[in-house]
mmCIF file of C-alpha atoms in Angstrom:
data_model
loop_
_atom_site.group_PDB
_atom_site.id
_atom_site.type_symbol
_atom_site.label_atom_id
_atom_site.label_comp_id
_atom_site.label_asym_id
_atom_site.label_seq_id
_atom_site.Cartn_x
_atom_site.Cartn_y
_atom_site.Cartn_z
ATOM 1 C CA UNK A 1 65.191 63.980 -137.691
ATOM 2 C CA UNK A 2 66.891 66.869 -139.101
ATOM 3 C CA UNK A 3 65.571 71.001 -138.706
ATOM 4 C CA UNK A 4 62.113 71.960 -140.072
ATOM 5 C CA UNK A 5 63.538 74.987 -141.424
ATOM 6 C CA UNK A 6 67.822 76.072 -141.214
ATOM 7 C CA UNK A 7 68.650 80.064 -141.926
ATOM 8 C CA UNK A 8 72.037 80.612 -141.813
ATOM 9 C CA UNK A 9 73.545 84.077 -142.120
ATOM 10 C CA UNK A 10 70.277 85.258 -144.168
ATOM 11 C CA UNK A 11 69.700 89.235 -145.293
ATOM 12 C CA UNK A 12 67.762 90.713 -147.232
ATOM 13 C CA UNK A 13 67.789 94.687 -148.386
ATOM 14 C CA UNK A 14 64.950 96.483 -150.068
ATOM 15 C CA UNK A 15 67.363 99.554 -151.813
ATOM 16 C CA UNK A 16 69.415 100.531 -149.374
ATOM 17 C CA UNK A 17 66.870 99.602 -146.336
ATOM 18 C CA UNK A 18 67.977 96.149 -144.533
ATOM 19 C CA UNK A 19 65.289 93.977 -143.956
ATOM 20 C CA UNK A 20 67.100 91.461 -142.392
ATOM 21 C CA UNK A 21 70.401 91.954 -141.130
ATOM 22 C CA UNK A 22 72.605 88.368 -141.076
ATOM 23 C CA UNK A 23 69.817 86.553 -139.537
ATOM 24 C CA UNK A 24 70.425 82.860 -138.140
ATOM 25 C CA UNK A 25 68.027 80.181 -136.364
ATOM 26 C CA UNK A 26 66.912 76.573 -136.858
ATOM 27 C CA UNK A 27 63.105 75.264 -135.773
ATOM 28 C CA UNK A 28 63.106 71.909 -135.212
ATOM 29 C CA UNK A 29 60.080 69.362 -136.158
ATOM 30 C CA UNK A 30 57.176 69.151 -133.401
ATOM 31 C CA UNK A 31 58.075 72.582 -132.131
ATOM 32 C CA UNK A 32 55.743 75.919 -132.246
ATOM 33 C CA UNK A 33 57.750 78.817 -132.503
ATOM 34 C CA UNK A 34 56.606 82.674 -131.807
ATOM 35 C CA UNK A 35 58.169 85.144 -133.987
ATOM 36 C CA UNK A 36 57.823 88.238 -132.384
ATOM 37 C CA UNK A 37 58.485 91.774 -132.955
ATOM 38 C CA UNK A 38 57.161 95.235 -133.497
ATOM 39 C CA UNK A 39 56.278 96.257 -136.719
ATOM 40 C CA UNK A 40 58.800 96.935 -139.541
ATOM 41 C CA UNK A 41 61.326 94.824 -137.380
ATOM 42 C CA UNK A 42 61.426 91.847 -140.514
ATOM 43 C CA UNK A 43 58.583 89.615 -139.095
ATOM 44 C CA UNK A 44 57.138 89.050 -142.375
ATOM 45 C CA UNK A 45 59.837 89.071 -144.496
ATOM 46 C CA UNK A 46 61.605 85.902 -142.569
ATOM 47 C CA UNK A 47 58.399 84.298 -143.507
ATOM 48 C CA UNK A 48 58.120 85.398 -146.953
ATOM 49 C CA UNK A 49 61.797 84.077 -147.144
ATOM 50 C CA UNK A 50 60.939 80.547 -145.547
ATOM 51 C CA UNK A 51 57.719 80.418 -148.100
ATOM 52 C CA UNK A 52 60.315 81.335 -151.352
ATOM 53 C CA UNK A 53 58.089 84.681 -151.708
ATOM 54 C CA UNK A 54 61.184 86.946 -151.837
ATOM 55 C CA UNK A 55 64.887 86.544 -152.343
ATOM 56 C CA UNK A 56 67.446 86.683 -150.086
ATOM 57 C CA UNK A 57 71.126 86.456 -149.408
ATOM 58 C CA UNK A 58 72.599 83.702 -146.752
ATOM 59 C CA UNK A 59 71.467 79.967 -146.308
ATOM 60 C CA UNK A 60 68.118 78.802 -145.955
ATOM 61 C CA UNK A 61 66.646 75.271 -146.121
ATOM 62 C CA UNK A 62 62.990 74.547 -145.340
ATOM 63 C CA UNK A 63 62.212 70.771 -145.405
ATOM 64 C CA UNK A 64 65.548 69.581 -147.307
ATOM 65 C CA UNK A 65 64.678 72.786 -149.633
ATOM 66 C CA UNK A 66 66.444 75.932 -150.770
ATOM 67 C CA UNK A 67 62.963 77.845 -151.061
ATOM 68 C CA UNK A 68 64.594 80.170 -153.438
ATOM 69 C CA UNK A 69 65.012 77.172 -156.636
ATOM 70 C CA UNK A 70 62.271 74.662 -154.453
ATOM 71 C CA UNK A 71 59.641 76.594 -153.760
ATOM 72 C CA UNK A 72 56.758 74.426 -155.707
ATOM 73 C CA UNK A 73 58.209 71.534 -153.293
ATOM 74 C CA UNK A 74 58.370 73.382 -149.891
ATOM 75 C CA UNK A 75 54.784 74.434 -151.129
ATOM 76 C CA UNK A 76 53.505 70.808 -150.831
ATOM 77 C CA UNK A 77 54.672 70.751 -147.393
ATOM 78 C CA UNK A 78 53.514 73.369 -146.177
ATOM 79 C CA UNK A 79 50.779 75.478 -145.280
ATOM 80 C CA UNK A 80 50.598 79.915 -144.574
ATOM 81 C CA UNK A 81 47.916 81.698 -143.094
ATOM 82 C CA UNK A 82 48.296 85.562 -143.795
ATOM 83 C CA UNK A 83 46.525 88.144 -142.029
ATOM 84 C CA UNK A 84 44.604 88.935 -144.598
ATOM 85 C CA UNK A 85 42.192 86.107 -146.441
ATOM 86 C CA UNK A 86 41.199 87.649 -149.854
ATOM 87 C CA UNK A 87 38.210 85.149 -151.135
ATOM 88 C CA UNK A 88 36.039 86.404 -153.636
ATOM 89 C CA UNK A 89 32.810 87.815 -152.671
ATOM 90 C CA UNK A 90 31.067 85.726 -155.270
ATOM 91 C CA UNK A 91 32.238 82.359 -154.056
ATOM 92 C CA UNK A 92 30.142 79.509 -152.154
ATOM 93 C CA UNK A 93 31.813 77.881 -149.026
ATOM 94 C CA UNK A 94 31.254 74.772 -150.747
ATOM 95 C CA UNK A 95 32.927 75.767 -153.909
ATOM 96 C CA UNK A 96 35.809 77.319 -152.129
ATOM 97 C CA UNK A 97 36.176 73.443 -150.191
ATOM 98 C CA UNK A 98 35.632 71.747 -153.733
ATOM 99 C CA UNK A 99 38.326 74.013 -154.953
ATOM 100 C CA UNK A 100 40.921 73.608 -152.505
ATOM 101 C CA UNK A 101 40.230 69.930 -152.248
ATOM 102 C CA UNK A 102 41.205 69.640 -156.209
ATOM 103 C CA UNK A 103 44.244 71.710 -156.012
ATOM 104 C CA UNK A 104 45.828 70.165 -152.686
ATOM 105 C CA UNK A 105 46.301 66.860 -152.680
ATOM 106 C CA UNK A 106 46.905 67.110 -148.609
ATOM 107 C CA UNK A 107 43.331 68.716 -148.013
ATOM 108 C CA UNK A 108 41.320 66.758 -145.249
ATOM 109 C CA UNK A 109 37.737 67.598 -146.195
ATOM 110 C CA UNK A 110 35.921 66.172 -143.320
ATOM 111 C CA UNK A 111 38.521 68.101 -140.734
ATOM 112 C CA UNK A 112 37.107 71.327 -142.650
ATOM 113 C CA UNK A 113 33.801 70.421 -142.412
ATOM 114 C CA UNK A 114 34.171 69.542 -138.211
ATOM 115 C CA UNK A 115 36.063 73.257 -137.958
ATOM 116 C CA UNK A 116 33.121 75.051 -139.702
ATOM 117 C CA UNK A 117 30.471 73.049 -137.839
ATOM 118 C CA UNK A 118 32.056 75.470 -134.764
ATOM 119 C CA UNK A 119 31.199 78.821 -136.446
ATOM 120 C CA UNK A 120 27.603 79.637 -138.103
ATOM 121 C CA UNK A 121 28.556 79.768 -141.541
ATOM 122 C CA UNK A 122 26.996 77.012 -143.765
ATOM 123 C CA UNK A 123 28.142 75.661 -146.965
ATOM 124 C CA UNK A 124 25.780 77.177 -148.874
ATOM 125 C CA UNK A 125 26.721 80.494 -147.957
ATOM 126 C CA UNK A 126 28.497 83.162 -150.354
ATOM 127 C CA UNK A 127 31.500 84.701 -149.231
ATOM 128 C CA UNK A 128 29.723 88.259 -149.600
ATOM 129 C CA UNK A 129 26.844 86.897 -146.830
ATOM 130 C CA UNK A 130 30.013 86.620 -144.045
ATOM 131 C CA UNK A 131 30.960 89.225 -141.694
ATOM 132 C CA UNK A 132 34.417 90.330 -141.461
ATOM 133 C CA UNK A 133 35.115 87.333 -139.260
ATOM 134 C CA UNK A 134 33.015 84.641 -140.679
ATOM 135 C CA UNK A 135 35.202 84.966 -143.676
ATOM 136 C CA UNK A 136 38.371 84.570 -141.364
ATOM 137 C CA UNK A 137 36.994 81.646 -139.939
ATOM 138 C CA UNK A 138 35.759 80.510 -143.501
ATOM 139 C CA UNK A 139 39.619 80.998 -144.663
ATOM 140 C CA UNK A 140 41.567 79.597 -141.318
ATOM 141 C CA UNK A 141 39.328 76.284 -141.564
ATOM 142 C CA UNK A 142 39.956 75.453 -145.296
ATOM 143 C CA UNK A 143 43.951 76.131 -144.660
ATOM 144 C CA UNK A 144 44.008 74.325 -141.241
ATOM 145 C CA UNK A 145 42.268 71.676 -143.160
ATOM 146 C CA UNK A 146 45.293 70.823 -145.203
ATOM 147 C CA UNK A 147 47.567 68.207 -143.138
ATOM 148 C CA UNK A 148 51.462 69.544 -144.252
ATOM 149 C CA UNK A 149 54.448 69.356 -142.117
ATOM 150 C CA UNK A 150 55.111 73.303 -141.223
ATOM 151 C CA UNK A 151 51.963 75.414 -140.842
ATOM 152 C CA UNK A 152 52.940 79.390 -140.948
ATOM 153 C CA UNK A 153 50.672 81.644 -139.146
ATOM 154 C CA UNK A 154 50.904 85.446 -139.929
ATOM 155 C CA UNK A 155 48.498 87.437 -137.362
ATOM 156 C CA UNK A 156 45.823 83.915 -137.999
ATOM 157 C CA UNK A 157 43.298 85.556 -135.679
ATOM 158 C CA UNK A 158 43.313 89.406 -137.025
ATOM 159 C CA UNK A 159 39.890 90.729 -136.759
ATOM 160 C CA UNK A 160 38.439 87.860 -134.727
ATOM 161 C CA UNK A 161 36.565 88.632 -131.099
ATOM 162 C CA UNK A 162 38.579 86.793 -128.158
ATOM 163 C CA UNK A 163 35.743 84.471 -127.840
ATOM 164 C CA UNK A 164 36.729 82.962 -131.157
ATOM 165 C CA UNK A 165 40.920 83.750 -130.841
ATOM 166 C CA UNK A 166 40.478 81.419 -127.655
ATOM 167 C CA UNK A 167 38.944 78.776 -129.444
ATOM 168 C CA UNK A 168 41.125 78.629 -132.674
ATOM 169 C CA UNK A 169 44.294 78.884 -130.461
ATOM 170 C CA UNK A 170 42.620 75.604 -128.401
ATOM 171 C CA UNK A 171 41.724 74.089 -131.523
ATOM 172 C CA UNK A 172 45.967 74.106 -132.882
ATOM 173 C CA UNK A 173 46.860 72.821 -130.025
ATOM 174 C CA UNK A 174 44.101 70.112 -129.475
ATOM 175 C CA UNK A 175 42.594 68.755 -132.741
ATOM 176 C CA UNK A 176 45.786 69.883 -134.941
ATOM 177 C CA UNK A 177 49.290 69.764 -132.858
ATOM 178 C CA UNK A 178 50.317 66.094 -133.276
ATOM 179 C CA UNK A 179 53.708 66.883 -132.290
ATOM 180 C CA UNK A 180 54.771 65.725 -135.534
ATOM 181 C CA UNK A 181 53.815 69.677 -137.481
ATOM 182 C CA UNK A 182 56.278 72.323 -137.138
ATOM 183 C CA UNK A 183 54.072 75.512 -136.531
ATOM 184 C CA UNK A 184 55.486 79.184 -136.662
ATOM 185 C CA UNK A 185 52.811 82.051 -135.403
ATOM 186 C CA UNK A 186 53.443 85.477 -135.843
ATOM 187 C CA UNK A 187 51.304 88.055 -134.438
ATOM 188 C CA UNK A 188 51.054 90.973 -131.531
ATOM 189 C CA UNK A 189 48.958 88.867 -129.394
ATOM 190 C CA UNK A 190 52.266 87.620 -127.478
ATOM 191 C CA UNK A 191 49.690 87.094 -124.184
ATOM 192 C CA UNK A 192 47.259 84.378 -126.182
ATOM 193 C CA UNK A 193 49.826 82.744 -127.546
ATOM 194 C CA UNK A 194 52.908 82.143 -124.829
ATOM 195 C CA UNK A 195 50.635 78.506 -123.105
ATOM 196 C CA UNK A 196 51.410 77.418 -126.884
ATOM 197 C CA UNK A 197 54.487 78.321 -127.605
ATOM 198 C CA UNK A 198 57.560 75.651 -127.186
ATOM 199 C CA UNK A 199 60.000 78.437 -128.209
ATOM 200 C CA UNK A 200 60.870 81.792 -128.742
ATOM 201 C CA UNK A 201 62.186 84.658 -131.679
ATOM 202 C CA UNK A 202 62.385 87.784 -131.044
ATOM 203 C CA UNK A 203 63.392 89.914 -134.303
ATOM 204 C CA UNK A 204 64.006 93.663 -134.227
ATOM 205 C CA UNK A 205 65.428 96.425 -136.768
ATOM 206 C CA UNK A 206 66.205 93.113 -138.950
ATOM 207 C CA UNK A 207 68.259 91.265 -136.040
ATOM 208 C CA UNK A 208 67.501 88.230 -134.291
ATOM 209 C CA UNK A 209 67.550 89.579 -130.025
ATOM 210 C CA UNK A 210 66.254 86.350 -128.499
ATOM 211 C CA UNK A 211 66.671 82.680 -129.498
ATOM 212 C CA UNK A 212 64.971 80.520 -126.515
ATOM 213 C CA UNK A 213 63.101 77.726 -125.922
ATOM 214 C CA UNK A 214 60.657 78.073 -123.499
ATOM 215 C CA UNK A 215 61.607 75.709 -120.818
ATOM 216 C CA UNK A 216 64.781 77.559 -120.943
ATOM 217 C CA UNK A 217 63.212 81.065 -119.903
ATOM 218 C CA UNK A 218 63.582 80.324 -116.254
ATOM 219 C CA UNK A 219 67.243 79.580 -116.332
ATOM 220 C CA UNK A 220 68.401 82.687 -117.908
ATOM 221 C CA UNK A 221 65.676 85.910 -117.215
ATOM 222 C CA UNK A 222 64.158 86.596 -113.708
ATOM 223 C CA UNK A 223 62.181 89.187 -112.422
ATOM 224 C CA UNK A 224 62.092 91.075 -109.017
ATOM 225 C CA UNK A 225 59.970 92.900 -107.392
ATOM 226 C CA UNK A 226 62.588 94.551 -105.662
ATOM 227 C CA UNK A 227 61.977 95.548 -101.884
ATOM 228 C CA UNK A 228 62.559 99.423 -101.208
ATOM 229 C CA UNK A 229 66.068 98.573 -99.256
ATOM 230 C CA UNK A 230 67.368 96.633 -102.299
ATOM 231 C CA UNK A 231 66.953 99.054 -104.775
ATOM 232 C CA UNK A 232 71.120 100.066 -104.809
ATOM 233 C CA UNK A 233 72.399 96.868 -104.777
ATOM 234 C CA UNK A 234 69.478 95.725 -107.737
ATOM 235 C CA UNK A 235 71.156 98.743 -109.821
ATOM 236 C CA UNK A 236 74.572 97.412 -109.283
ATOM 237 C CA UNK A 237 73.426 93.996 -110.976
ATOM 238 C CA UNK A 238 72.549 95.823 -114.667
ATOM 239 C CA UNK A 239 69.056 95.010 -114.905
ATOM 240 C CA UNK A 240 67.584 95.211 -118.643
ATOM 241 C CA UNK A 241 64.561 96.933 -117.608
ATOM 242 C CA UNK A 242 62.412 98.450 -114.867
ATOM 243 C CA UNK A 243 58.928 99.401 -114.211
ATOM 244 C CA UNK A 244 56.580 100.828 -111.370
ATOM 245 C CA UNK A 245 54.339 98.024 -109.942
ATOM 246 C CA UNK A 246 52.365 98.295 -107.097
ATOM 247 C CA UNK A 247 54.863 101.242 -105.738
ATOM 248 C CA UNK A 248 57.717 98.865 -106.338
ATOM 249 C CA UNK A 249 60.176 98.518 -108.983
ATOM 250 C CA UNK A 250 60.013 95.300 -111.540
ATOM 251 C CA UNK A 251 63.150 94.924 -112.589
ATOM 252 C CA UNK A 252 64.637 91.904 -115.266
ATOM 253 C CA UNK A 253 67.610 90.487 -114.829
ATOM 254 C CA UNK A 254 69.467 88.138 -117.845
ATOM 255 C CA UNK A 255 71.967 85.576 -116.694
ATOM 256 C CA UNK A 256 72.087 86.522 -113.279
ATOM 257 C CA UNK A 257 71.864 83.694 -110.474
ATOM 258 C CA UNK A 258 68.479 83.075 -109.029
ATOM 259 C CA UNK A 259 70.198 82.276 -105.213
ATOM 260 C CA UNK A 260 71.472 86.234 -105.943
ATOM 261 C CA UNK A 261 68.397 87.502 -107.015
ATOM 262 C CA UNK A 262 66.531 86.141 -104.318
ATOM 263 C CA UNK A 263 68.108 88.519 -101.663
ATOM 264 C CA UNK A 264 66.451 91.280 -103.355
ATOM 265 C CA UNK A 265 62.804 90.764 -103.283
ATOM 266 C CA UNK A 266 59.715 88.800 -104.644
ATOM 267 C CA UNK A 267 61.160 86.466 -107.719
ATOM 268 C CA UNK A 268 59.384 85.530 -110.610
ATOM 269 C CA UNK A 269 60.144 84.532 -114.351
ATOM 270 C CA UNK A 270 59.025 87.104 -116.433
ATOM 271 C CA UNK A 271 55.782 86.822 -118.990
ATOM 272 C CA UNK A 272 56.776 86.864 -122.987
ATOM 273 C CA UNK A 273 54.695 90.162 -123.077
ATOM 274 C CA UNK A 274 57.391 91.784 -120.154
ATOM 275 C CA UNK A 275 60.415 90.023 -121.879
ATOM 276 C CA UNK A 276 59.690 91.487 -125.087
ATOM 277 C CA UNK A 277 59.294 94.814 -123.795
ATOM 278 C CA UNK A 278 62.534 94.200 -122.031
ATOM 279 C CA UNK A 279 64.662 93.102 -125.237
ATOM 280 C CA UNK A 280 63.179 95.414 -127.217
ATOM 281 C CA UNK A 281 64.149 98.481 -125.197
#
């Protein structure tokens, strides 16, 4: 089966500031990809590329489509979460799921009806009666609800306690994953999200720094916990970064061999949250 979503040489400038900068990556179906970077680095205008929201210069193809000219067909396909759900304050839940049900031909009502029997909103509720994150919950479970083949999910769990981040992260991977569904997440959670996560982006200043599948992590970053003795000879071997732990230094190595590595202390492969930090610096 051919890529979810192809970007070839893509850039995009707003005036003179560049957005993107000759970004390239493919995400292949049945993956979940984190796109990860600080803010400003061109997180959210890759998506709004993918989603045919902005224009662009380069090659992009999202599910045979250039979104640019296909947009109302990508649309069909997929689904996007923002981090911001704007329902009107006047609307009943059950309007909103009679709505969406008559617009999107893909919308599953009874798996939006078994998402909001996990929160303590009703149907007869008006969006105005819903906290702050009852009207998250009310907007991620009548998205979720709609079975496409790339889900994109831009900070999904802003504003949410962990109690509830825990459980919608669970609930992707459990009752909506099939392995089939391409999903891209986007957010500054990097912690919740790496057990999910089958591979990695890292974007910053517009430029694509890391391009990794998970499983591949191992095989190409390591980090040391570098006994006091070692500390010359760990210099010698460039690591890309270093930090106090425990009165030792944590230092990352890329592409350096693990049997060399493991003369020099305690060996471990580094979290997302400490490889970010790492490429980012």
């Amino acid at each position: 089966m051919s890529n979810v979503v192809e970007v070839r040489g893509v850039s995009k400038h707003f005036g003179d500031f560049p957005a993107l900068r000759d970004v390239s990556f493919e995400i292949a179906p049945g993956s979940i990809v984190g796109l990860i970077g600080p803010n400003g680095a061109g997180k959210t205008t890759t998506l709004k590329s993918i989603l045919g929201l902005t224009d662009f210069d380069g090659e992009m193809h999202v599910l045979g489509q250039d979104p640019r000219h296909g947009r109302h067909k990508v649309m069909e396909r997929v689904c996007f979460i923002a981090d911001v759900g704007v329902l009107p304050r006047w609307l009943k839940v059950s309007d909103a799921m009679d709505y969406i049900a008559g617009v999107h031909p893909r919308f599953n009502p009874d798996r939006f009806e078994a998402m909001l029997s996990e929160t303590k909103i009703s149907k007869k509720h008006k969006v105005k009666e819903l906290s702050k994150g009852m009207v998250t919950q009310l907007h991620l479970a009548l998205v979720m609800a709609i079975e496409v083949d790339l889900l994109v999910l831009d900070e999904p769990t802003l504003g949410l306690d962990i109690l509830y981040r825990k459980a919608f992260y669970e609930k992707l991977l459990n009752d909506y994953f099939d392995h089939e569904t391409s999903i891209v997440i986007s957010t500054h959670q990097v912690e919740e999200i790496e057990p999910l996560l089958t591979h990695l982006l890292f974007i910053n200043s517009g430029s694509i720094v890391l391009d990794c599948a998970m499983d591949e992590i191992s095989d190409v970053y390591s980090e040391v916990l570098v006994a006091p003795d070692q500390l010359d000879r760990a210099e010698a071997l460039n690591p890309i970064h270093r930090r106090d732990m425990l009165g030792q230094k944590a230092m990352i190595f890329e592409n350096i061999p693990r049997e060399e590595l493991n003369r020099l202390g305690e060996l471990h492969v580094p979290s997302v949250a400490d490889l970010f930090v790492a490429k980012m610096q």
